[in-house]
Structure formats: structure tokens, C-alpha cells
Amino acid sequence: MRLNQMKSSQVKWFIGLWFVGFLGLALIAGIFKALLMLAYS
């Protein structure tokens, strides 16, 4: 039972970290795109 609980919390952490990483990448990409648009306008 305890091992199963550990695994589900690890899965939650993995999904949470992946989601945060994905959002961070999207934010960086958006800022980079905005800077490029400013540079070429």
C-alpha cells in the first residue's frame, strides 16, 4: 500500500514538473518571438 502511494505521488510530481517545464519553454519561446519581431520591425 505504502509503495503504491509513493508511486502515485511520484507520477504527480513528474506530471507537475513536465507541465511547469512546458509552460516555461512556451513563455521563453513567446518572449524570443516578440524580441525578434521588435528587432525586425
XYZ file of C-alpha atoms in Angstrom, residues 3 5-7 9 11-12 14 16 18 21 23 27-30 33-36 38:
21
model
C 4.774 1.699 -2.135
C 1.152 5.754 -2.590
C 4.798 6.671 -3.229
C 4.409 5.786 -6.888
C 2.935 10.895 -5.723
C 3.706 10.369 -11.007
C 2.032 13.593 -9.799
C 6.558 14.047 -12.805
C 3.662 18.674 -12.488
C 6.701 18.375 -17.024
C 8.748 22.923 -17.865
C 4.914 26.364 -19.708
C 6.989 31.534 -22.239
C 10.653 31.702 -23.347
C 9.629 30.989 -26.962
C 6.995 33.752 -26.793
C 9.483 35.668 -30.819
C 8.434 39.102 -29.507
C 12.091 40.221 -29.391
C 12.634 39.021 -32.970
C 10.724 44.055 -32.387
